[in-house]
XYZ file of C-alpha atoms in Angstrom:
460
model
C -11.934 3.363 23.656
C -8.338 4.558 23.857
C -7.063 7.008 21.289
C -10.401 8.467 20.279
C -10.384 12.095 19.283
C -12.194 13.031 22.468
C -9.387 11.581 24.593
C -6.832 13.429 22.515
C -8.231 16.803 23.548
C -5.547 19.248 24.556
C -2.737 17.250 22.949
C -0.663 18.403 20.014
C -2.134 17.206 16.732
C 1.341 17.101 15.217
C 2.586 14.847 18.009
C -0.477 12.595 17.819
C -0.086 12.096 14.071
C 3.590 11.322 14.541
C 2.905 8.862 17.367
C 0.332 7.084 15.223
C 2.367 7.228 12.005
C 5.655 5.890 13.370
C 4.366 2.373 14.203
C 2.505 2.399 10.882
C 5.753 3.420 9.154
C 7.773 0.753 10.941
C 5.141 -1.854 10.068
C 5.284 -0.986 6.372
C 9.075 -0.811 6.261
C 9.472 -4.073 8.158
C 7.005 -5.769 5.832
C 8.997 -4.528 2.874
C 12.302 -5.448 4.528
C 11.184 -9.006 5.075
C 9.880 -9.196 1.507
C 13.225 -7.826 0.340
C 14.922 -10.756 2.031
C 13.301 -12.869 -0.696
C 15.141 -10.966 -3.423
C 18.429 -10.691 -1.533
C 18.520 -14.413 -0.710
C 17.518 -15.431 -4.219
C 20.019 -13.024 -5.766
C 22.877 -14.117 -3.512
C 22.307 -17.876 -3.599
C 20.412 -18.593 -6.834
C 21.726 -15.995 -9.320
C 20.418 -13.123 -11.393
C 18.031 -15.234 -13.504
C 16.203 -16.452 -10.402
C 16.149 -12.832 -9.216
C 14.628 -11.808 -12.542
C 12.014 -14.587 -12.238
C 10.829 -13.289 -8.871
C 11.162 -9.643 -9.924
C 9.054 -10.211 -13.039
C 6.113 -11.132 -10.780
C 6.325 -7.992 -8.640
C 3.825 -5.833 -10.495
C 1.308 -8.680 -10.768
C 1.602 -9.458 -7.052
C 1.306 -5.747 -6.266
C -1.840 -5.521 -8.385
C -3.562 -8.226 -6.331
C -2.243 -7.357 -2.864
C -2.590 -3.577 -3.226
C -6.146 -3.979 -4.504
C -6.912 -5.962 -1.355
C -5.142 -3.499 0.941
C -6.850 -0.506 -0.653
C -10.245 -2.123 -0.224
C -9.522 -2.355 3.514
C -9.408 1.467 3.577
C -13.213 1.271 3.571
C -13.080 -0.683 6.838
C -10.574 1.769 8.347
C -12.731 4.792 7.515
C -15.909 3.065 8.734
C -14.342 2.109 12.071
C -12.780 5.578 12.435
C -16.137 7.269 11.818
C -17.805 5.106 14.473
C -14.969 5.780 16.908
C -15.341 9.509 16.317
C -19.089 9.213 16.917
C -18.452 7.026 20.040
C -20.665 4.240 18.661
C -19.375 0.907 20.014
C -22.118 -1.093 18.312
C -21.088 0.422 14.994
C -17.468 -0.520 15.642
C -18.475 -4.133 16.369
C -20.556 -4.370 13.194
C -17.719 -2.913 11.134
C -15.149 -5.317 12.613
C -17.245 -8.454 12.011
C -18.268 -7.380 8.515
C -14.700 -6.499 7.537
C -13.328 -9.802 8.790
C -15.962 -11.812 6.929
C -15.398 -9.909 3.696
C -11.629 -10.313 4.088
C -11.888 -14.087 4.266
C -14.115 -14.302 1.186
C -12.024 -11.825 -0.828
C -8.767 -13.618 -0.073
C -10.133 -16.986 -1.147
C -11.532 -15.588 -4.387
C -8.335 -13.781 -5.325
C -6.284 -16.900 -4.601
C -8.304 -18.917 -7.130
C -7.937 -16.221 -9.804
C -4.187 -15.759 -9.303
C -3.327 -19.459 -9.202
C -5.479 -20.354 -12.211
C -4.369 -17.428 -14.340
C -0.683 -17.222 -13.383
C 0.833 -18.319 -16.690
C -1.628 -16.372 -18.815
C -1.047 -13.161 -16.847
C 2.735 -13.480 -17.091
C 2.618 -14.161 -20.832
C 0.508 -11.039 -21.299
C 3.281 -9.160 -19.504
C 5.787 -10.503 -22.071
C 7.829 -12.262 -19.404
C 10.999 -13.654 -21.043
C 10.769 -17.385 -21.788
C 13.980 -18.216 -19.893
C 12.386 -17.131 -16.589
C 8.699 -17.840 -17.277
C 8.505 -21.283 -15.666
C 10.039 -20.116 -12.390
C 7.869 -16.988 -12.353
C 4.704 -19.088 -12.730
C 5.837 -21.354 -9.884
C 6.430 -18.360 -7.607
C 3.021 -16.849 -8.365
C 1.128 -20.095 -7.709
C 2.791 -20.777 -4.367
C 2.357 -17.134 -3.348
C -1.322 -17.320 -4.289
C -1.903 -20.038 -1.704
C -1.198 -17.470 0.999
C -3.635 -14.812 -0.241
C -6.487 -15.713 2.185
C -4.049 -15.254 5.067
C -2.777 -11.941 3.654
C -6.361 -10.736 3.350
C -7.302 -11.680 6.922
C -4.248 -9.955 8.351
C -4.817 -6.753 6.374
C -8.515 -6.496 7.218
C -7.681 -7.065 10.881
C -4.957 -4.417 10.688
C -7.443 -2.009 9.069
C -9.830 -2.455 12.007
C -6.987 -1.799 14.459
C -5.833 1.345 12.658
C -9.343 2.695 12.346
C -9.523 2.469 16.144
C -6.214 4.342 16.475
C -4.110 1.243 17.239
C -1.150 1.178 14.862
C 1.127 -0.766 17.222
C -0.561 -4.175 17.200
C -0.076 -4.725 13.439
C 3.587 -3.777 13.935
C 4.123 -6.402 16.644
C 2.428 -9.145 14.640
C 4.218 -8.295 11.420
C 7.607 -8.178 13.132
C 7.167 -11.716 14.433
C 5.939 -13.075 11.106
C 8.735 -11.265 9.255
C 11.402 -12.877 11.408
C 9.798 -16.217 10.584
C 9.844 -15.338 6.873
C 13.530 -14.438 6.933
C 14.449 -17.638 8.785
C 12.442 -19.821 6.413
C 14.030 -18.094 3.412
C 17.492 -18.987 4.614
C 16.570 -22.567 5.454
C 14.597 -23.352 2.296
C 16.931 -21.645 -0.177
C 20.366 -22.269 1.343
C 19.835 -25.629 3.024
C 17.199 -27.242 0.783
C 18.036 -25.386 -2.490
C 14.378 -24.713 -3.279
C 15.336 -21.365 -4.863
C 12.217 -19.584 -6.205
C 9.846 -22.110 -4.635
C 11.580 -21.638 -1.286
C 11.094 -17.874 -1.047
C 7.454 -18.234 -2.153
C 6.763 -20.934 0.439
C 8.453 -18.890 3.179
C 6.258 -15.901 2.357
C 3.054 -17.955 2.392
C 3.830 -19.637 5.719
C 4.774 -16.357 7.426
C 1.590 -14.704 6.143
C -0.447 -17.553 7.605
C 1.252 -17.000 10.972
C 0.403 -13.278 10.834
C -3.250 -14.019 10.042
C -3.539 -16.467 12.953
C -1.941 -13.966 15.345
C -4.208 -11.102 14.209
C -7.314 -13.280 14.540
C -6.293 -14.391 18.024
C -5.725 -10.787 19.118
C -9.085 -9.548 17.863
C -10.886 -12.519 19.426
C -9.427 -11.527 22.808
C -9.580 -7.724 22.458
C -11.005 -5.866 25.446
C -12.946 -3.242 23.504
C -15.524 -2.948 20.755
C -13.184 -4.484 18.176
C -13.518 -7.897 19.803
C -14.473 -10.640 17.362
C -16.850 -13.490 18.135
C -16.322 -16.169 15.482
C -19.905 -17.409 15.861
C -21.163 -13.899 15.065
C -19.166 -13.485 11.854
C -21.348 -12.294 9.032
C -22.181 -9.288 6.912
C -24.226 -6.347 8.176
C -25.791 -4.846 5.054
C -25.641 -1.093 5.818
C -22.116 -1.432 7.194
C -20.990 -3.383 4.145
C -22.397 -0.671 1.892
C -20.467 1.989 3.819
C -17.270 -0.061 3.561
C -17.801 -0.645 -0.161
C -18.605 3.009 -0.818
C -15.024 3.845 0.163
C -13.372 0.495 -0.492
C -14.483 -0.262 -4.042
C -13.329 3.025 -5.576
C -10.051 2.661 -3.648
C -9.733 -0.896 -4.968
C -10.513 0.266 -8.502
C -7.971 3.079 -8.200
C -5.317 0.626 -7.029
C -6.113 -1.760 -9.885
C -5.938 1.016 -12.458
C -2.663 2.275 -11.031
C -1.110 -1.190 -10.960
C -2.420 -2.110 -14.407
C -0.541 0.936 -15.670
C 2.526 -0.321 -13.787
C 2.076 -3.763 -15.359
C 2.152 -2.065 -18.752
C 5.389 -0.375 -17.690
C 6.786 -3.733 -16.502
C 5.797 -5.333 -19.807
C 7.766 -2.600 -21.571
C 10.752 -3.295 -19.308
C 10.469 -7.001 -20.155
C 11.005 -6.196 -23.837
C 14.505 -4.950 -22.967
C 15.712 -8.431 -21.913
C 16.355 -10.477 -18.770
C 19.434 -8.463 -17.750
C 17.441 -5.239 -17.686
C 14.604 -7.006 -15.838
C 17.064 -8.160 -13.156
C 18.503 -4.654 -12.730
C 15.052 -3.103 -12.714
C 13.855 -5.598 -10.079
C 16.755 -4.829 -7.757
C 16.305 -1.076 -8.135
C 12.548 -1.311 -7.590
C 13.128 -3.144 -4.333
C 15.465 -0.399 -3.058
C 13.093 2.377 -4.154
C 10.136 0.702 -2.475
C 11.531 1.580 0.943
C 10.895 5.238 0.105
C 7.523 4.690 -1.551
C 6.212 2.324 1.122
C 7.383 4.504 4.007
C 5.871 7.698 2.680
C 2.635 5.909 1.818
C 2.409 4.559 5.375
C 2.799 8.039 6.840
C 0.357 9.495 4.344
C -2.273 6.905 5.189
C -2.378 8.278 8.723
C -4.561 10.958 7.170
C -7.276 8.347 6.567
C -7.636 7.555 10.270
C -7.302 11.105 11.601
C -9.533 12.751 9.027
C -12.054 9.897 9.282
C -12.311 10.396 13.050
C -12.483 14.175 12.653
C -15.379 13.802 10.215
C -17.169 11.427 12.620
C -16.670 13.873 15.487
C -17.637 16.918 13.326
C -14.186 18.434 13.919
C -13.879 19.422 10.284
C -11.889 22.574 10.961
C -8.818 20.481 11.776
C -8.747 18.674 8.426
C -6.584 21.225 6.617
C -3.968 21.228 9.370
C -3.951 17.418 9.440
C -3.208 17.276 5.706
C -0.404 19.835 5.976
C 1.205 17.964 8.855
C 1.042 14.632 7.011
C 2.542 16.257 3.910
C 5.355 17.750 5.986
C 6.222 14.363 7.437
C 6.199 12.533 4.091
C 8.291 15.235 2.403
C 10.926 15.041 5.133
C 10.990 11.251 5.012
C 11.115 11.044 1.209
C 14.083 13.412 0.951
C 15.864 11.566 3.764
C 15.428 8.257 1.939
C 16.480 9.836 -1.363
C 19.721 10.981 0.268
C 20.380 7.521 1.706
C 19.731 5.886 -1.677
C 22.032 8.379 -3.439
C 24.914 7.778 -1.044
C 24.536 4.035 -0.535
C 22.762 3.071 -3.759
C 25.507 0.940 -5.291
C 26.309 -1.081 -2.124
C 22.583 -1.691 -1.622
C 22.141 -2.896 -5.202
C 25.130 -5.206 -4.860
C 23.203 -7.076 -2.174
C 20.871 -8.209 -4.957
C 23.160 -8.460 -7.978
C 26.377 -10.457 -7.622
C 26.968 -12.027 -11.033
C 25.808 -9.521 -13.677
C 27.616 -6.144 -14.090
C 25.215 -5.143 -16.844
C 22.221 -5.545 -14.540
C 23.984 -3.442 -11.888
C 24.593 -0.651 -14.401
C 20.941 -0.627 -15.445
C 19.827 -0.564 -11.803
C 22.060 2.389 -10.937
C 20.858 4.330 -13.965
C 17.238 3.963 -12.962
C 17.917 4.705 -9.279
C 19.726 7.988 -9.956
C 16.888 9.107 -12.229
C 14.060 8.184 -9.854
C 15.477 9.654 -6.604
C 14.040 13.120 -7.147
C 10.541 11.784 -7.801
C 10.125 10.240 -4.337
C 8.527 13.354 -2.848
C 6.106 13.630 -5.781
C 4.804 10.110 -5.239
C 4.569 10.827 -1.491
C 2.480 13.931 -2.141
C 0.121 12.066 -4.462
C -0.400 9.214 -1.974
C -1.023 11.572 0.958
C -3.581 13.625 -0.943
C -5.313 10.407 -2.028
C -5.541 9.262 1.601
C -6.865 12.668 2.670
C -9.657 12.575 0.101
C -10.623 9.061 1.200
C -10.690 10.079 4.845
C -13.144 12.832 3.876
C -15.375 10.138 2.386
C -14.605 10.902 -1.263
C -13.114 7.788 -2.800
C -14.423 8.135 -6.359
C -12.607 11.408 -6.935
C -9.054 10.029 -6.523
C -10.121 7.010 -8.597
C -11.032 9.204 -11.566
C -7.898 11.295 -11.116
C -5.834 8.108 -11.220
C -7.681 6.885 -14.307
C -7.272 10.030 -16.398
C -4.177 11.655 -14.891
C -2.037 8.544 -14.396
C -3.223 5.444 -16.257
C -4.268 6.920 -19.585
C -1.183 9.137 -19.746
C 1.101 6.160 -19.023
C -0.534 4.042 -21.714
C -0.187 6.896 -24.216
C 3.455 7.345 -23.223
C 4.187 3.643 -23.726
C 2.390 3.662 -27.075
C 3.917 6.809 -28.592
C 6.963 8.064 -26.623
C 8.714 4.897 -25.427
C 9.138 3.366 -28.931
C 11.158 6.455 -29.905
C 13.286 6.399 -26.720
C 13.648 2.661 -26.096
C 15.625 2.831 -22.816
C 14.779 2.650 -19.114
C 15.167 6.421 -18.753
C 12.936 6.983 -21.757
C 10.319 4.782 -20.122
C 10.558 6.147 -16.593
C 10.187 9.784 -17.571
C 6.480 8.953 -17.504
C 6.488 8.864 -13.693
C 7.205 12.544 -12.899
C 4.854 13.585 -15.700
C 1.906 11.599 -14.321
C 2.669 12.502 -10.697
C 2.512 16.204 -11.593
C -0.831 15.849 -13.357
C -2.367 13.856 -10.489
C -1.143 16.237 -7.752
C -2.545 19.280 -9.532
C -5.964 17.649 -9.859
C -5.936 16.390 -6.252
C -5.187 19.816 -4.786
C -8.111 21.331 -6.682
C -10.386 18.459 -5.612
C -9.351 18.785 -1.950
C -10.431 22.418 -1.652
C -13.745 21.787 -3.410
C -14.577 18.721 -1.302
C -13.478 20.340 1.960
C -15.808 23.269 1.328
C -18.721 20.912 0.639
C -17.950 18.816 3.716
C -17.805 21.852 5.987
C -21.123 23.127 4.639
C -22.761 19.721 5.203
C -21.488 19.422 8.763
C -22.557 22.987 9.571
C -26.061 22.161 8.343
C -26.162 18.991 10.465
C -24.950 20.882 13.534
C -27.553 23.594 12.985
C -30.332 21.003 12.599
C -29.226 19.233 15.804
C -29.128 22.522 17.714
C -32.594 23.363 16.445
C -33.952 20.017 17.636
C -32.365 20.473 21.078
C -33.788 23.970 21.357
């Protein structure tokens, strides 16, 4: 299969990571760009209250979608390991198991999100003046969750095999469809919040259909046969061993963010609108650096499968170098063009614009910290250790954020007082991750050396 580690022999690792990461980066940024169209269209043509209604759902949507996406990391690592070991049968089992699990997971999450929409939003202290529209957005969005799940599990299989371009092509097409539907449904039909939610669901369905069609016609071991869909027990256990801790880590992280959003909601709808606009601008930095950092999952996973463990340290350093460069580049762009970008979202509320600018200028210098944390998390997962970053997230991020909200925020009841928690928790997590990386790398190297020695003994 193309792009296996064996076929990369003699090439520059730095160049290979960059060639893999760039389509992954473009995919993530395009996905975010098309999602941003929702907020821009709603802000321009429906006003700041409609913008606040959609923005108030962001952390809840991120909780569900990121949990799903992080679970797919198990499929990526499993496929990458089998690619590294040149086991086509293993790749086929992983692809069929992942696709089956993706369909079931998407359907289950859709039921939970649709049924619990109002209750979840009330727990988040969503202001009453935007609650009804927020519930409507969540329920329509929830209808598209099975499609989102299928696309992401299919993309995970592709990336595990070293193919980061196919998800980019599919997402680009579905994103163009999303943008067009946004304009038609909001501007022409005046559906407002319902329109952007419906556009997102329809475009996600198109992406899922396209990904399924590609995998059904693939010319390598990833090829799906619908009649053979099912769960292979040992493969599912390997996927879950990585996927469930990653899912739990994502849930913990986003639950902490929901607590932060609930605190923002107590400051009023104007602050919520400004916060929503700023979050959307910042996400281009966070999403881009996370996409580059996740390249470590595929490369380290294949290196572990091929017993090329001596390249792991260099892979991590290269991925960190790329995300640092990208995060500072995006921080500079946001600093220079922050106000014009925010005005794309906010047209009728100067107070919301002021709040958004205040948060943006504070958060710019934390971009590289978040990038470092995400890259180290991906590296640990690629090494097969998914529980470690989960516990680091629990104790170093979630608990600290809850304590901050409970004891510090009431004394400094402003956005800046709230968002100081981010650099604090990033610093704690990074320190713990660096220590964990060196310990786990040493153990991994010792295990692989023992396996190599045992194999050599058998051959002799």
